[in-house]
């Protein structure tokens, strides 16, 4: 589905990255997507947008579609909930990060390895954990977390 992607200049990604419903995925110029990452937009809605110069580590999963979980009905038979994911400029998603439908990640944010992002992330913040929570902010010098 690579031909169906909307991507800026100098976008790079590993040869084993998986795209689903790529016509609803936009990747900003200069971004890189690491090995074995998965970007799945929704089947009818649920777009994924990555800003300029985003860095995704290996095994990152971004899915703009989730199944319902009402009891009494098989999960796979329930209607999907599809919501846009917006990832700002200069965002770093560490290895094994998961970003779920409906999330916005602000410009300059850093998501620690292994985090599961279920809610919006403020710009220039550092988040980590399951579910991800703010654990710091990008430093003003040498890129240190303070």
PDB file of C-alpha atoms in Angstrom, residues 22-94:
ATOM      1  CA  UNK A  22      -2.682   3.820   3.483  1.00  0.00           C
ATOM      2  CA  UNK A  23      -4.854   6.312   1.612  1.00  0.00           C
ATOM      3  CA  UNK A  24      -5.773   7.658   5.082  1.00  0.00           C
ATOM      4  CA  UNK A  25      -2.148   7.997   6.261  1.00  0.00           C
ATOM      5  CA  UNK A  26      -0.039  11.161   5.870  1.00  0.00           C
ATOM      6  CA  UNK A  27       3.649  11.262   6.822  1.00  0.00           C
ATOM      7  CA  UNK A  28       5.487  14.592   7.115  1.00  0.00           C
ATOM      8  CA  UNK A  29       8.779  15.388   5.399  1.00  0.00           C
ATOM      9  CA  UNK A  30      11.938  13.968   6.918  1.00  0.00           C
ATOM     10  CA  UNK A  31      10.146  11.430   9.127  1.00  0.00           C
ATOM     11  CA  UNK A  32      11.498   7.928   9.748  1.00  0.00           C
ATOM     12  CA  UNK A  33       9.589   4.771  10.715  1.00  0.00           C
ATOM     13  CA  UNK A  34      11.583   1.947  12.320  1.00  0.00           C
ATOM     14  CA  UNK A  35      11.622  -1.783  11.731  1.00  0.00           C
ATOM     15  CA  UNK A  36       8.477  -3.886  12.195  1.00  0.00           C
ATOM     16  CA  UNK A  37       6.281  -0.854  12.889  1.00  0.00           C
ATOM     17  CA  UNK A  38       2.564  -0.923  12.056  1.00  0.00           C
ATOM     18  CA  UNK A  39       0.429   2.046  10.952  1.00  0.00           C
ATOM     19  CA  UNK A  40      -3.202   1.054  10.535  1.00  0.00           C
ATOM     20  CA  UNK A  41      -5.749   3.687   9.589  1.00  0.00           C
ATOM     21  CA  UNK A  42      -9.447   2.900   9.832  1.00  0.00           C
ATOM     22  CA  UNK A  43     -11.368   1.185   7.059  1.00  0.00           C
ATOM     23  CA  UNK A  44     -13.829   4.056   6.492  1.00  0.00           C
ATOM     24  CA  UNK A  45     -12.571   6.855   8.773  1.00  0.00           C
ATOM     25  CA  UNK A  46      -9.766   7.125  11.324  1.00  0.00           C
ATOM     26  CA  UNK A  47      -6.884   8.921   9.648  1.00  0.00           C
ATOM     27  CA  UNK A  48      -3.254   8.933  10.829  1.00  0.00           C
ATOM     28  CA  UNK A  49      -1.180  12.095  10.416  1.00  0.00           C
ATOM     29  CA  UNK A  50       2.522  12.368  11.316  1.00  0.00           C
ATOM     30  CA  UNK A  51       4.148  15.800  11.300  1.00  0.00           C
ATOM     31  CA  UNK A  52       7.499  16.784   9.913  1.00  0.00           C
ATOM     32  CA  UNK A  53      10.667  15.051  11.233  1.00  0.00           C
ATOM     33  CA  UNK A  54       8.914  12.420  13.378  1.00  0.00           C
ATOM     34  CA  UNK A  55      11.019   9.518  14.567  1.00  0.00           C
ATOM     35  CA  UNK A  56       9.388   6.143  15.230  1.00  0.00           C
ATOM     36  CA  UNK A  57      11.516   3.449  16.795  1.00  0.00           C
ATOM     37  CA  UNK A  58      11.169  -0.248  15.986  1.00  0.00           C
ATOM     38  CA  UNK A  59       7.944  -2.138  16.712  1.00  0.00           C
ATOM     39  CA  UNK A  60       5.758   0.991  17.054  1.00  0.00           C
ATOM     40  CA  UNK A  61       2.029   0.368  16.569  1.00  0.00           C
ATOM     41  CA  UNK A  62      -0.354   3.190  15.627  1.00  0.00           C
ATOM     42  CA  UNK A  63      -3.957   2.111  15.118  1.00  0.00           C
ATOM     43  CA  UNK A  64      -6.850   4.451  14.369  1.00  0.00           C
ATOM     44  CA  UNK A  65      -9.389   1.625  14.714  1.00  0.00           C
ATOM     45  CA  UNK A  66     -10.542  -0.358  17.756  1.00  0.00           C
ATOM     46  CA  UNK A  67     -13.196  -3.009  18.288  1.00  0.00           C
ATOM     47  CA  UNK A  68     -16.062  -2.518  20.706  1.00  0.00           C
ATOM     48  CA  UNK A  69     -16.023  -4.556  23.920  1.00  0.00           C
ATOM     49  CA  UNK A  70     -19.707  -4.800  24.904  1.00  0.00           C
ATOM     50  CA  UNK A  71     -20.523  -8.052  26.682  1.00  0.00           C
ATOM     51  CA  UNK A  72     -22.809 -10.606  25.076  1.00  0.00           C
ATOM     52  CA  UNK A  73     -21.363 -10.199  21.589  1.00  0.00           C
ATOM     53  CA  UNK A  74     -18.120 -11.498  20.130  1.00  0.00           C
ATOM     54  CA  UNK A  75     -15.495  -8.738  20.062  1.00  0.00           C
ATOM     55  CA  UNK A  76     -14.657  -9.369  16.415  1.00  0.00           C
ATOM     56  CA  UNK A  77     -18.355  -9.035  15.464  1.00  0.00           C
ATOM     57  CA  UNK A  78     -18.775  -5.612  17.069  1.00  0.00           C
ATOM     58  CA  UNK A  79     -18.625  -2.387  15.067  1.00  0.00           C
ATOM     59  CA  UNK A  80     -15.233  -0.743  14.977  1.00  0.00           C
ATOM     60  CA  UNK A  81     -14.611   2.650  16.525  1.00  0.00           C
ATOM     61  CA  UNK A  82     -12.442   4.674  14.139  1.00  0.00           C
ATOM     62  CA  UNK A  83     -10.918   7.984  15.246  1.00  0.00           C
ATOM     63  CA  UNK A  84      -8.122  10.161  13.859  1.00  0.00           C
ATOM     64  CA  UNK A  85      -4.624  10.102  15.318  1.00  0.00           C
ATOM     65  CA  UNK A  86      -2.626  13.320  14.975  1.00  0.00           C
ATOM     66  CA  UNK A  87       1.076  13.288  15.761  1.00  0.00           C
ATOM     67  CA  UNK A  88       2.795  16.693  15.676  1.00  0.00           C
ATOM     68  CA  UNK A  89       6.196  17.767  14.372  1.00  0.00           C
ATOM     69  CA  UNK A  90       9.466  16.563  15.946  1.00  0.00           C
ATOM     70  CA  UNK A  91       7.826  13.740  17.913  1.00  0.00           C
ATOM     71  CA  UNK A  92       9.836  10.703  18.985  1.00  0.00           C
ATOM     72  CA  UNK A  93       7.986   7.448  19.653  1.00  0.00           C
ATOM     73  CA  UNK A  94      10.329   4.988  21.371  1.00  0.00           C
TER      74      UNK A  94
END
